[in-house]
Structures are given as structure tokens and as C-alpha cells.
PDB file of C-alpha atoms in Angstrom:
ATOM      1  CA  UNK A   1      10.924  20.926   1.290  1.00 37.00           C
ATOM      2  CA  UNK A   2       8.524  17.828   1.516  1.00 41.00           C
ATOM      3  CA  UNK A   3       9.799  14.984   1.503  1.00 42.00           C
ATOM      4  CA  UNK A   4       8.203  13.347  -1.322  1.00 44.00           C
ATOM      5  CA  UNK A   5       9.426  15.771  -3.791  1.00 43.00           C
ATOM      6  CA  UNK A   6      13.303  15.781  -2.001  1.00 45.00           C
ATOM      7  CA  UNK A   7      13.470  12.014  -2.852  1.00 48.00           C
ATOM      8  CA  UNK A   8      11.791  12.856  -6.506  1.00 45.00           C
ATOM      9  CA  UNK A   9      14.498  15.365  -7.158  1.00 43.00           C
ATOM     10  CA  UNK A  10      16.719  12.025  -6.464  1.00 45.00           C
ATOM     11  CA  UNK A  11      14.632   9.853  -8.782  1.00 46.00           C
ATOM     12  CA  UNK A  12      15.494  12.447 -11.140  1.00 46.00           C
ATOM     13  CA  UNK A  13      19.092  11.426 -11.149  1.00 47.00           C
ATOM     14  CA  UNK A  14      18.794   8.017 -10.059  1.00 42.00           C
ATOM     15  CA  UNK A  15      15.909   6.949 -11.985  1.00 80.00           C
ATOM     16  CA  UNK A  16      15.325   3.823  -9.513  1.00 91.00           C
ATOM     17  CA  UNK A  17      13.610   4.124  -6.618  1.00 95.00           C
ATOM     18  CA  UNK A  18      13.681   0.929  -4.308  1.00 97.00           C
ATOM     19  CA  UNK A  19      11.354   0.467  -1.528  1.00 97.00           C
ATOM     20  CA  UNK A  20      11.076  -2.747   0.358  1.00 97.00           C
ATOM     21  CA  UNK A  21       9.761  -4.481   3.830  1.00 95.00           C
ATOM     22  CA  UNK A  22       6.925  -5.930   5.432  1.00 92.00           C
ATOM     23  CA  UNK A  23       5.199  -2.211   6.152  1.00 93.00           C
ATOM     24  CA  UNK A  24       2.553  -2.449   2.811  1.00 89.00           C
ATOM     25  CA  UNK A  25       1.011   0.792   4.419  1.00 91.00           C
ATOM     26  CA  UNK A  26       3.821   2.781   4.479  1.00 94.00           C
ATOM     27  CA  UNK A  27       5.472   1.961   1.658  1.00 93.00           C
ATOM     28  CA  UNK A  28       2.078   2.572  -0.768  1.00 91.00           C
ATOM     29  CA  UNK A  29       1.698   5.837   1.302  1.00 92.00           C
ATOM     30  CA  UNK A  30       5.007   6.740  -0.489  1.00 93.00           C
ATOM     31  CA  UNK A  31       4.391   5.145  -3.836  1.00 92.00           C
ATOM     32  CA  UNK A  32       1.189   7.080  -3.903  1.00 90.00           C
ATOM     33  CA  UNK A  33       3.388  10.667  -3.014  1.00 91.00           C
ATOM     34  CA  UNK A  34       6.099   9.619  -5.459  1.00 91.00           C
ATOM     35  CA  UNK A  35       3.227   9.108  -8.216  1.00 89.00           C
ATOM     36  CA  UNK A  36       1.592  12.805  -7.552  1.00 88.00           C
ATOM     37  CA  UNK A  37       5.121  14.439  -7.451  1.00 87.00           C
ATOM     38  CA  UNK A  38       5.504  12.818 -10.697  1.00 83.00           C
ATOM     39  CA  UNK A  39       2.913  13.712 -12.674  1.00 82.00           C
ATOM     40  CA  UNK A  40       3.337  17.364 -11.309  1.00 83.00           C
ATOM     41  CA  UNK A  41       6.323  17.411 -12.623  1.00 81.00           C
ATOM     42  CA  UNK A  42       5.551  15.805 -15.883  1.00 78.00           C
ATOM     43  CA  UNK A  43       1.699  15.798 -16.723  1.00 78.00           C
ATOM     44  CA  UNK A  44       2.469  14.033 -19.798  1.00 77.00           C
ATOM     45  CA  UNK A  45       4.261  11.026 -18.206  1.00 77.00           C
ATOM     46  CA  UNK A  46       3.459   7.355 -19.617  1.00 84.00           C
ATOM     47  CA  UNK A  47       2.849   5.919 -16.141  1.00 87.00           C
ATOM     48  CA  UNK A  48       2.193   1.651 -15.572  1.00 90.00           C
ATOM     49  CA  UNK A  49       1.939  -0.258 -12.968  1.00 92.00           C
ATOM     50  CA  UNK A  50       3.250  -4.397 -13.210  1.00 94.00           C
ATOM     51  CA  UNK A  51       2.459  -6.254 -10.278  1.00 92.00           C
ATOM     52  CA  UNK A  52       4.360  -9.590 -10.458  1.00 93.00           C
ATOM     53  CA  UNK A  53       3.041 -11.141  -7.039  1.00 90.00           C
ATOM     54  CA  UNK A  54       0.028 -11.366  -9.136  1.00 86.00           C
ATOM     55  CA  UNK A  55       1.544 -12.698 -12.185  1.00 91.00           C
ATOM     56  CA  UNK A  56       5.702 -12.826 -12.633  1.00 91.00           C
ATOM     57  CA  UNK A  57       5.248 -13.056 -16.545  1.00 95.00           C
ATOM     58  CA  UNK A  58       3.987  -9.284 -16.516  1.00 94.00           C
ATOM     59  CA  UNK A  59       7.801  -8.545 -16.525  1.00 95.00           C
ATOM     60  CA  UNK A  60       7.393  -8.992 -20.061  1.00 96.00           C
ATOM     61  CA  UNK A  61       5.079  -6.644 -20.688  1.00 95.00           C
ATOM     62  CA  UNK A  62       7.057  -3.287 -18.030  1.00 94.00           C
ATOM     63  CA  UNK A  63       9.668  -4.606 -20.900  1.00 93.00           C
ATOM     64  CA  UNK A  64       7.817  -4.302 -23.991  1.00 93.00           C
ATOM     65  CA  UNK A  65       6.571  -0.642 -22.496  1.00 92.00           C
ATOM     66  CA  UNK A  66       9.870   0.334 -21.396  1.00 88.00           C
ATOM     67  CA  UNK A  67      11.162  -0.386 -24.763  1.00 86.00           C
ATOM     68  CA  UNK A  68       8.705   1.695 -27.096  1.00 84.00           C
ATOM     69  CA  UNK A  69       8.882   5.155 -27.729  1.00 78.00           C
ATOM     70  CA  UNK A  70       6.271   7.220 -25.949  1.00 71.00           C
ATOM     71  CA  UNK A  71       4.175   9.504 -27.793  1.00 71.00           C
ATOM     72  CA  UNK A  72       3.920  11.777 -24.966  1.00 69.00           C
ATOM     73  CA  UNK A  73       6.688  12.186 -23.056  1.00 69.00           C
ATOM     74  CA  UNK A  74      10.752  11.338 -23.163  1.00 70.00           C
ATOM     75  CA  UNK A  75      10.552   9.785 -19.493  1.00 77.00           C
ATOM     76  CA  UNK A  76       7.813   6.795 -19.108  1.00 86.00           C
ATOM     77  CA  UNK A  77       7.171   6.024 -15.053  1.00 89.00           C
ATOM     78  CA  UNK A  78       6.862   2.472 -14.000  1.00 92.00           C
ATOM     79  CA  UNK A  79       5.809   0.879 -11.093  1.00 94.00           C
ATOM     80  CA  UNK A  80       7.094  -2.428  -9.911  1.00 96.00           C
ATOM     81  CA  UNK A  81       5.353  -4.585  -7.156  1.00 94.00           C
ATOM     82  CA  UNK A  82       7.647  -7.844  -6.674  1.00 94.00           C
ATOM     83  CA  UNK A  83      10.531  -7.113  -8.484  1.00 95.00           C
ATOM     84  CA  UNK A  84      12.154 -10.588  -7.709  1.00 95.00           C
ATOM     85  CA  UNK A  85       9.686 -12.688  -8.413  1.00 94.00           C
ATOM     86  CA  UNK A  86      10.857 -13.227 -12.114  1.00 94.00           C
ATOM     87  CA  UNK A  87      14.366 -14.467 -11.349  1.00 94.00           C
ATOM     88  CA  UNK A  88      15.334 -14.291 -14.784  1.00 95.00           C
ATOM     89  CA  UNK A  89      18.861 -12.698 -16.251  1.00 96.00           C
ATOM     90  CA  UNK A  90      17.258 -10.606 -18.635  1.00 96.00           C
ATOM     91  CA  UNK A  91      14.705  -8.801 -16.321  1.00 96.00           C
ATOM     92  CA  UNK A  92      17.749  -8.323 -13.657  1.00 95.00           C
ATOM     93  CA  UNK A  93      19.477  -6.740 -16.888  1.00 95.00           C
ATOM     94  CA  UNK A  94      16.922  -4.694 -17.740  1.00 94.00           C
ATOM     95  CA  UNK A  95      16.739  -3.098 -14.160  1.00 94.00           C
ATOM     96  CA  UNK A  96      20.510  -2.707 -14.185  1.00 93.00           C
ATOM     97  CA  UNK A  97      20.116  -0.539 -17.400  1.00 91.00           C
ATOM     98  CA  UNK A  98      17.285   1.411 -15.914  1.00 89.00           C
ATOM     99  CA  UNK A  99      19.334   2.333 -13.176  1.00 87.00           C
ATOM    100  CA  UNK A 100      22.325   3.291 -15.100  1.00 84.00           C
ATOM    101  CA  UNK A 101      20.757   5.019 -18.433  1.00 78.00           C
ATOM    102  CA  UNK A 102      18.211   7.120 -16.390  1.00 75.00           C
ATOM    103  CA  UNK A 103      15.756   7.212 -19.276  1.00 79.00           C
ATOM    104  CA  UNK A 104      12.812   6.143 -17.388  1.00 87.00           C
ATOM    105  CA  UNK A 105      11.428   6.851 -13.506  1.00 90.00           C
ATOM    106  CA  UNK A 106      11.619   3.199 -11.889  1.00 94.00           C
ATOM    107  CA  UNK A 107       9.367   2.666  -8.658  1.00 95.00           C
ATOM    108  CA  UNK A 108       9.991  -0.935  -7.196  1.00 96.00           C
ATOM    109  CA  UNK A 109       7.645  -1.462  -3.780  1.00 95.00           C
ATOM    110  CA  UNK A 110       8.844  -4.965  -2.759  1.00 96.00           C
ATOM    111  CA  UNK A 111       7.497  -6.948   0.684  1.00 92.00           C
ATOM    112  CA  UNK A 112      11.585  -8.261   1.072  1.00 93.00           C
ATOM    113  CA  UNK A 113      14.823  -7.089   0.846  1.00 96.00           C
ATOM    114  CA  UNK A 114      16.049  -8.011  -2.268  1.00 96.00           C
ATOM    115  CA  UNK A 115      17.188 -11.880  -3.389  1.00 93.00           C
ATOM    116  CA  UNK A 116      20.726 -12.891  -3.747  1.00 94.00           C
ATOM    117  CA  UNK A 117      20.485 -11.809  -7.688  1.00 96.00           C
ATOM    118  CA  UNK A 118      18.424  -8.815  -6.850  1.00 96.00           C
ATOM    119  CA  UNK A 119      20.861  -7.444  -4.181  1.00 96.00           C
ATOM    120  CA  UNK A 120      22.268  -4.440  -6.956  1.00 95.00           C
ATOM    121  CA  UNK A 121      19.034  -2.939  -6.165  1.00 96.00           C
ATOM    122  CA  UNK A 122      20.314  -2.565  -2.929  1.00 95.00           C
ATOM    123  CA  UNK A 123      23.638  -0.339  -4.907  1.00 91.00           C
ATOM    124  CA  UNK A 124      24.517   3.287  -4.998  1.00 89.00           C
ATOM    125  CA  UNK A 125      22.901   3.881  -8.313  1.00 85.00           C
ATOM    126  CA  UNK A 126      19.690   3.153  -6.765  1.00 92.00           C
ATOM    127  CA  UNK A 127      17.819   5.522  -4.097  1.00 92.00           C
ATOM    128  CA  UNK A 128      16.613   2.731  -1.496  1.00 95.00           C
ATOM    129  CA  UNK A 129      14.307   3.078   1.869  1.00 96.00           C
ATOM    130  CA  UNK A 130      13.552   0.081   3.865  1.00 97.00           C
ATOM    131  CA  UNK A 131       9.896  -0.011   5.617  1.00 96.00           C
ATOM    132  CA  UNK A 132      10.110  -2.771   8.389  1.00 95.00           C
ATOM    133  CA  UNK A 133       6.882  -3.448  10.496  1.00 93.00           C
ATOM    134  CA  UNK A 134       6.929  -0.376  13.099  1.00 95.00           C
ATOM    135  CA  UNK A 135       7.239  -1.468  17.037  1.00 91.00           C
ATOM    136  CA  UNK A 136       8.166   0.420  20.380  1.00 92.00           C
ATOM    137  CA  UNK A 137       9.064   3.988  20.078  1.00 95.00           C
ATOM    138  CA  UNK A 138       8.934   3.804  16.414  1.00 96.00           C
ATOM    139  CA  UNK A 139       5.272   2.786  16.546  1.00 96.00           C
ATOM    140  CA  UNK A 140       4.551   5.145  18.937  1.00 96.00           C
ATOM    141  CA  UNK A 141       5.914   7.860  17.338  1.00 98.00           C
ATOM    142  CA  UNK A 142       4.247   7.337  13.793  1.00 98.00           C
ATOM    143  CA  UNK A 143       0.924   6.855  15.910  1.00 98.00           C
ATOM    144  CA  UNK A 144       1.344  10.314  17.376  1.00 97.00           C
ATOM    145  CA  UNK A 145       2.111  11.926  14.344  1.00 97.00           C
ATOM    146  CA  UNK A 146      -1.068  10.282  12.507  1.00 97.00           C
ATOM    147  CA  UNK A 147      -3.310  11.065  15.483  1.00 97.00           C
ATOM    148  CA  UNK A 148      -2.148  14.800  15.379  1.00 96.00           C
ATOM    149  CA  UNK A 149      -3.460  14.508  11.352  1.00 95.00           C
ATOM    150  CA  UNK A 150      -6.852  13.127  11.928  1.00 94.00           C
ATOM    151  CA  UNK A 151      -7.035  15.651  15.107  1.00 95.00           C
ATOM    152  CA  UNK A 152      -7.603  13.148  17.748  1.00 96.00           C
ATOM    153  CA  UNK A 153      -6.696  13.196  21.094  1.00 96.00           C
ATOM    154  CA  UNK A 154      -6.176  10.262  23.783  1.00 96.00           C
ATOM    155  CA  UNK A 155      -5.824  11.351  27.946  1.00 93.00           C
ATOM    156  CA  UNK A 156      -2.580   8.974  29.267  1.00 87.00           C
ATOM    157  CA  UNK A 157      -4.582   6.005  30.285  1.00 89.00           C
ATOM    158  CA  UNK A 158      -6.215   6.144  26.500  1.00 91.00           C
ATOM    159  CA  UNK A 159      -3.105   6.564  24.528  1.00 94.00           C
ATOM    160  CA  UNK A 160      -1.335   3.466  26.319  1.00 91.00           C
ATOM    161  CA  UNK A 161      -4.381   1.372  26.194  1.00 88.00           C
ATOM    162  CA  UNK A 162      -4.524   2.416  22.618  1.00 91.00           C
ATOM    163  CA  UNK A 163      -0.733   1.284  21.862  1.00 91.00           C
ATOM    164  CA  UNK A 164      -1.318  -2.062  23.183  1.00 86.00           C
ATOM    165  CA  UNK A 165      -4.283  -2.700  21.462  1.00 84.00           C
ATOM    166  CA  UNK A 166      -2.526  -1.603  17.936  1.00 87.00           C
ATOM    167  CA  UNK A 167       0.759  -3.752  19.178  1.00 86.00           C
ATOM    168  CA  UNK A 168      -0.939  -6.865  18.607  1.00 76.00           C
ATOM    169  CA  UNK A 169      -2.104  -6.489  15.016  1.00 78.00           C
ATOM    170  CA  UNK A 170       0.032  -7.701  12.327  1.00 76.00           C
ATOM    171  CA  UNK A 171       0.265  -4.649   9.626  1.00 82.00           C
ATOM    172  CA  UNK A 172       0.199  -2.284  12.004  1.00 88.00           C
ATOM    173  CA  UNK A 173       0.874   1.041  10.980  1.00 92.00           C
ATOM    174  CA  UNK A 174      -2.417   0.206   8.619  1.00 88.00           C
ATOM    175  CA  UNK A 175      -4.270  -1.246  11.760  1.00 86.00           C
ATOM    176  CA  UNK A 176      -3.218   2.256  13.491  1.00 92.00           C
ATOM    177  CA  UNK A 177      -4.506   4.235  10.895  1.00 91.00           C
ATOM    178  CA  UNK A 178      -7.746   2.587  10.425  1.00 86.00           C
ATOM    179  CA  UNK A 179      -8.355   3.126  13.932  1.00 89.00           C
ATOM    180  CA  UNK A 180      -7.542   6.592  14.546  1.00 93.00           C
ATOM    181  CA  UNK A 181      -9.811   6.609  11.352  1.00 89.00           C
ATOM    182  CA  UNK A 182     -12.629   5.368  13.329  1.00 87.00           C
ATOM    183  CA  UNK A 183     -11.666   7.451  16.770  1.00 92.00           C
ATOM    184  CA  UNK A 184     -11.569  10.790  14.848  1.00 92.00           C
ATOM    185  CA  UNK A 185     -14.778   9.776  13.325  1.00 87.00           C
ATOM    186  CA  UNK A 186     -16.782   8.892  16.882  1.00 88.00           C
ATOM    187  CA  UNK A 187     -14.851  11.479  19.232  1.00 86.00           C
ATOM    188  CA  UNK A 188     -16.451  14.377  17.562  1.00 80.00           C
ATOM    189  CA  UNK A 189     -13.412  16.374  18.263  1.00 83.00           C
ATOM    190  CA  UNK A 190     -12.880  15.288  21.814  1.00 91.00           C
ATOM    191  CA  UNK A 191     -10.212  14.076  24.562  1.00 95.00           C
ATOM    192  CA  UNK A 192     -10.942  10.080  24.314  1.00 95.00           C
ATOM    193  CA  UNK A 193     -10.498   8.143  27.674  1.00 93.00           C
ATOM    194  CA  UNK A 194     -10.188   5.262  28.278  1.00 90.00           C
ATOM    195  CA  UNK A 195     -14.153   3.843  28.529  1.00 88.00           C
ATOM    196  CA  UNK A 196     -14.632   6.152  24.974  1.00 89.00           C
ATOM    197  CA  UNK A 197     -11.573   4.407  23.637  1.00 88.00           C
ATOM    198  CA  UNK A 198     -13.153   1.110  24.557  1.00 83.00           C
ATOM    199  CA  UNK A 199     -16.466   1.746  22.846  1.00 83.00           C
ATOM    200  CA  UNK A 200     -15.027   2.646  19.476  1.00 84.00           C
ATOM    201  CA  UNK A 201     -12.301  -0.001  19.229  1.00 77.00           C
ATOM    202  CA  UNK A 202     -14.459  -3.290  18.578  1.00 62.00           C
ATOM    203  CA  UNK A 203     -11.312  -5.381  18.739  1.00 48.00           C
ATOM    204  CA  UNK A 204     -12.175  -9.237  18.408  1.00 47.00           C
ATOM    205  CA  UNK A 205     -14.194  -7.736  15.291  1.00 56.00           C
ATOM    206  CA  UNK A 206     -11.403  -5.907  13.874  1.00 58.00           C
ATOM    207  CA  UNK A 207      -9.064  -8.583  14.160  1.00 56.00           C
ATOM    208  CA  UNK A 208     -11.587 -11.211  12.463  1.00 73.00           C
ATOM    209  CA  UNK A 209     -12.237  -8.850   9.787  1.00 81.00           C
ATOM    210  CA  UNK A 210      -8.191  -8.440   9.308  1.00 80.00           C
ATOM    211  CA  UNK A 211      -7.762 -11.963   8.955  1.00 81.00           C
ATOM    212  CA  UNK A 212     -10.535 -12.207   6.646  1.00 85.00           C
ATOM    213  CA  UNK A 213      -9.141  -9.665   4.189  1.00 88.00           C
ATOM    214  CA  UNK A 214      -5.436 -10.841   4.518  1.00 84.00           C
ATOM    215  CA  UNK A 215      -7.309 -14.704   3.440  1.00 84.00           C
ATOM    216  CA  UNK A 216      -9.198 -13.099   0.354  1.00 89.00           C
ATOM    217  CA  UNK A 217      -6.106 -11.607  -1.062  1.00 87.00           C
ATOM    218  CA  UNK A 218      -3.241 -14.374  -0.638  1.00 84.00           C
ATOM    219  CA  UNK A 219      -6.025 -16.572  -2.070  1.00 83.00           C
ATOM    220  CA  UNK A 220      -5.097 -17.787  -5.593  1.00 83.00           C
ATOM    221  CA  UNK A 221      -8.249 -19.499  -6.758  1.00 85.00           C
ATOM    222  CA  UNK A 222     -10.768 -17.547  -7.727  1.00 86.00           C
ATOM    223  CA  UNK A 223     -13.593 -19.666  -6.586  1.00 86.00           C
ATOM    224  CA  UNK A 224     -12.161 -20.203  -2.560  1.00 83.00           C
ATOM    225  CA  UNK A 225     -12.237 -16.020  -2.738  1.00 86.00           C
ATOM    226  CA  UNK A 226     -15.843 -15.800  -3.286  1.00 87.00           C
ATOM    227  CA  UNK A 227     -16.384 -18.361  -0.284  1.00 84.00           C
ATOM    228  CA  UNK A 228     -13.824 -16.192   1.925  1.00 85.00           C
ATOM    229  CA  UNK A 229     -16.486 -13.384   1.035  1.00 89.00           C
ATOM    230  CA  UNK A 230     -19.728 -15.237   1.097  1.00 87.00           C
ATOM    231  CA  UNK A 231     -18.914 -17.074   4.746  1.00 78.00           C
ATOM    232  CA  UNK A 232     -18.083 -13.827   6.050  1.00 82.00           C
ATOM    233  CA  UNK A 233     -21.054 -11.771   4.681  1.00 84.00           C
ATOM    234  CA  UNK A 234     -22.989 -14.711   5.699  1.00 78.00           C
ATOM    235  CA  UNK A 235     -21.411 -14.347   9.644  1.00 72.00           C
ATOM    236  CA  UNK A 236     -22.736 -10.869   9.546  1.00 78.00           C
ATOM    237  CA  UNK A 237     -19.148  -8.824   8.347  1.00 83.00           C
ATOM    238  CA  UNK A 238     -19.824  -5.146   7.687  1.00 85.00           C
ATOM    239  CA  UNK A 239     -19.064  -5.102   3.807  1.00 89.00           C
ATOM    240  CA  UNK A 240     -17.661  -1.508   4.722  1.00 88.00           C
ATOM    241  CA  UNK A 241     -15.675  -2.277   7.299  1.00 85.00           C
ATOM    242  CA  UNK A 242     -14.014  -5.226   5.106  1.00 89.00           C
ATOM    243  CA  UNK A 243     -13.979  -2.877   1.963  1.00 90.00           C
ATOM    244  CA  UNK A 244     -11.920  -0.210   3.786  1.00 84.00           C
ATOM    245  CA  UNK A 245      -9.664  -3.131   5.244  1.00 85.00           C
ATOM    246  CA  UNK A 246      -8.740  -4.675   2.420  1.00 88.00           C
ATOM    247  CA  UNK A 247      -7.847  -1.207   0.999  1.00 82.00           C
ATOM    248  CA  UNK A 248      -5.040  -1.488   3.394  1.00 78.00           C
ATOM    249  CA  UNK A 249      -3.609  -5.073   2.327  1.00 80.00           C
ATOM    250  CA  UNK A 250      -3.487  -5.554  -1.469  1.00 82.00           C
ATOM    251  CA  UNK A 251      -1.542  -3.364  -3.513  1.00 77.00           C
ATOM    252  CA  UNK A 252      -0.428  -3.114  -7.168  1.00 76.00           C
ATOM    253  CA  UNK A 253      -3.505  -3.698  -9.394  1.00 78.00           C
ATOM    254  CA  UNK A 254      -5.777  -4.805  -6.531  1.00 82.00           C
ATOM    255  CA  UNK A 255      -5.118  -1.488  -4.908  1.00 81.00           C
ATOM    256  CA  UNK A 256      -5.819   0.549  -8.175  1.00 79.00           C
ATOM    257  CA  UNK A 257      -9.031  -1.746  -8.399  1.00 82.00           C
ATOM    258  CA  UNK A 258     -10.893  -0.726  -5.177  1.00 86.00           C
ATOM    259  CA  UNK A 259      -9.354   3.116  -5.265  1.00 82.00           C
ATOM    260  CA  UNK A 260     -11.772   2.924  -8.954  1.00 79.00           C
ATOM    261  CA  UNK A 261     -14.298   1.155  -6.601  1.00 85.00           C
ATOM    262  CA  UNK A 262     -14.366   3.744  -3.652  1.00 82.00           C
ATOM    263  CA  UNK A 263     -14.937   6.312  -5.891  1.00 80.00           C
ATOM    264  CA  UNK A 264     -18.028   5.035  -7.252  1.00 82.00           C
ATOM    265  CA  UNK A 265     -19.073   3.967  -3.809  1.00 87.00           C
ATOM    266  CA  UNK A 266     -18.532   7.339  -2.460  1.00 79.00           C
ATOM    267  CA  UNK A 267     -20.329   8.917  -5.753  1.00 76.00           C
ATOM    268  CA  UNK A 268     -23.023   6.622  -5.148  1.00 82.00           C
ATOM    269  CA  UNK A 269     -22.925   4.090  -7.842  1.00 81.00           C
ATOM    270  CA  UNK A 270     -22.232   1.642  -6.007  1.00 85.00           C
ATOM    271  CA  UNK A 271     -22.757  -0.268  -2.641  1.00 91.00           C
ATOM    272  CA  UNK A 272     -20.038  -1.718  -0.781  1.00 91.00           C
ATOM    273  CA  UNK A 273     -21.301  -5.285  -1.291  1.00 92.00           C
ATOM    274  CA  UNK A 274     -21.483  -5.029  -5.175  1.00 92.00           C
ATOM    275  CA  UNK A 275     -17.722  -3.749  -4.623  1.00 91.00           C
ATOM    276  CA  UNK A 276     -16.155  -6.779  -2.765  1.00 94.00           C
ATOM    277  CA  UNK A 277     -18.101  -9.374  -5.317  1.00 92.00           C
ATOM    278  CA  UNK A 278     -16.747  -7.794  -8.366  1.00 90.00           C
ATOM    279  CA  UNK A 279     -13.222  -7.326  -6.545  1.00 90.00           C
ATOM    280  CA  UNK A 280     -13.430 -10.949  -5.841  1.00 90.00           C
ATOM    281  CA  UNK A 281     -14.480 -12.091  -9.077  1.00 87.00           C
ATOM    282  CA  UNK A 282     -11.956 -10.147 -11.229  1.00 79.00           C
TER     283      UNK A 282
END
């Protein structure tokens, strides 16, 4: 059985679904394959997504929808990005009864383990999985089964270069995929060694354009964003490569944003710079 719809079988009779740590690729890769065995199992499922790193108030609002009736379905499915950032008693409440009424499919994706009022979603009535950056074996391991995926292979001297160079990212599992991304893209199907490996990796680039993205998203103000974007356009940035890298750092809204955005990019109304600007502006 995959293990997407094993742990949605769970949901089913835990109706919260808890997913914290510092691993934002990881954990969205499982959002995103808790999401699709959802709706296969329930095409007419309310589904919303409230994102409280961008505003905490929205708790509000995953009330007010949890509270109405749906016109569609009996279970609505919610998605929660920063679960503790509204410390307040009756948004802990209204989590406890989630977890205890199972009327409603709960998804929390949090970058912590849960605060010292939070820590019941840490309780048997909730279906919890931690995603802590990946190092060491654990790295390597997740590296080798993504590189298997893409169909790329590395001789020895490759592969351990190719560890290294993913060991000092921050984010790495993302950094890791993007890469392999990039290597299954310019191998053409072939054994990369090291001097191949070297070519494709551009890694004082990819490490500027990392930073960049990471600086565009914790930015609040609206107005520093668009000079993150402009300086960087202006330094010669590949609006692509930035595109596809911030893909791998925001989540919540943001991320439901540019997956609109890529699909009119790839259906060719739209150009990658026109993308970042209106990302940036909204």
C-alpha cells in the first residue's frame, strides 16, 4: 500500500494530521500526497488552506469555515500552515475538538514542534510525523532514492563529491532535489563523473540564488521584496532559476500562488519575469 493513502486511512479515524520540522520540502511533498489521496477519496471535499505565518488572524476565518455546513460534502479538509502562531484558547479549543469529533480532515504543516500550549498536538488522538533537516546516512539515503526517480546516475568519486556539495546548503533535501533536477536534465541519461558533475552544479550561483529567495519570502514589507527582486534581476539572476527556487521555500498560499504561476508559464502565458513581479507584489 502507498504510503500516502496508509496514513489517509489514519486521517480517517484521527481526523488530525500533524506534521512539523525544519524539512519545508518534505513535509509539502506529503501535504501535497495527503491532498490527492483526499480528493480521491472524496471529490466533493470543501478543501482550504490558512496560512498563519502569513497572517495569525486567518484562524478566524479555518473557524468560520469549519463551522458552516458544506453544501457538498459531510467532511470539509483544512490545511493549517503555523498552527501556533495564534496562541489563543479558543483556536487551541477548536483543534482539540477537531481531533476528538472527527468531523473534518485536519492537515497542520508546522516549521516547529509544537509550543508549550500546542503540545496536545503532539497526543494520541493526533497522527504526528516529524521532518527534521536530513544529514549523514539519512541524507544520503533520501538522495539515492530521489536520484533513482529522476534516473540519474553518479560513478563513486561523483556521488561523494555530490553529497558534500548538497551538505552545505541549508534546506537540503530541496537543494538535493533541485539538483538532481538539473543533473537528470544535462546528463542525457548518463553515468556523471566527477568533471560532468562539476559543470552542471554552478554552486556559488546556486547558493546566491538560495539566499536570495529565502530574503524575498521572510520579507514582510512589500516594497523591500520588489528591491530583493529588482537588485537581483539587475546582478544578472536567471528569473527561472529563482522562480523554481523559491518554489521550494514558501509554502501555504505563496506555494499555491506560483504552482497557478508555473502553469501559465509552462502553457505559455507567461514569462518567468512577469511571474516573480506579480508574486512579489501580491
Amino acid at each position: 500500500m502507498h504510503y500516502a493513502r496508509a496514513i489517509f486511512f489514519v486521517i480517517l479515524k484521527a481526523m488530525i494530521v500533524f506534521l512539523y520540522g525544519e524539512d519545508v520540502y518534505r513535509r509539502e511533498v506529503k501535504v501535497k500526497e495527503l491532498l490527492t489521496t483526499n480528493r480521491e477519496k472524496n471529490k466533493d471535499a470543501d478543501i482550504k488552506v490558512f496560512d498563519l505565518y502569513e497572517n495569525k488572524e486567518v484562524w478566524k476565518e479555518a473557524r468560520e469555515f469549519l463551522s458552516q455546513p458544506s453544501m457538498f460534502s459531510d467532511k470539509k479538509t483544512v490545511v493549517i500552515y503555523g498552527s501556533g502562531e495564534a496562541d489563543i484558547k479558543e483556536w487551541r479549543e477548536l483543534l482539540k475538538r477537531e481531533a476528538h469529533t472527527k468531523e473534518h480532515v485536519v492537515i497542520i504543516s508546522d516549521e516547529k514542534a509544537p509550543k508549550k500550549n500546542f503540545l496536545f498536538l503532539l497526543g494520541p488522538d493526533i497522527k504526528t510525523s516529524e521532518y527534521a533537516e536530513l544529514d549523514g546516512k539519512k541524507l544520503e539515503i533520501f538522495l539515492r532514492r530521489e536520484a533513482e526517480q529522476f534516473g540519474v546516475l553518479f560513478d563513486g568519486g561523483a556521488w561523494s563529491v555530490f553529497l558534500s556539495h548538497i551538505e552545505s546548503f541549508p534546506l537540503r533535501s530541496a537543494a538535493g532535489v533541485r539538483e538532481l533536477e538539473k543533473c537528470a536534465l544535462f546528463s542525457k541519461n548518463e553515468t556523471i563523473n566527477t568533471k560532468k558533475l562539476l559543470s552542471i552544479i554552478q554552486t556559488s550561483e546556486t547558493k546566491d540564488v538560495y539566499a536570495i529567495a529565502r530574503s524575498i519570502v521572510s520579507e514582510k514589507k512589500r516594497e523591500k521584496k520588489m528591491t530583493l527582486l529588482e537588485c537581483a534581476l539587475l546582478n544578472k539572476v536567471d528569473p527561472a532559476h529563482l522562480f523554481n527556487t523559491l518554489v521550494y521555500v514558501v509554502n501555504g498560499k505563496d506555494a499555491e500562488r506560483l504552482a497557478s504561476a508555473d502553469i501559465k508559464i509552462k502553457s505559455g502565458n507567461a514569462e518567468y519575469e512577469e511571474a516573480l513581479f506579480s508574486f512579489v507584489l501580491n
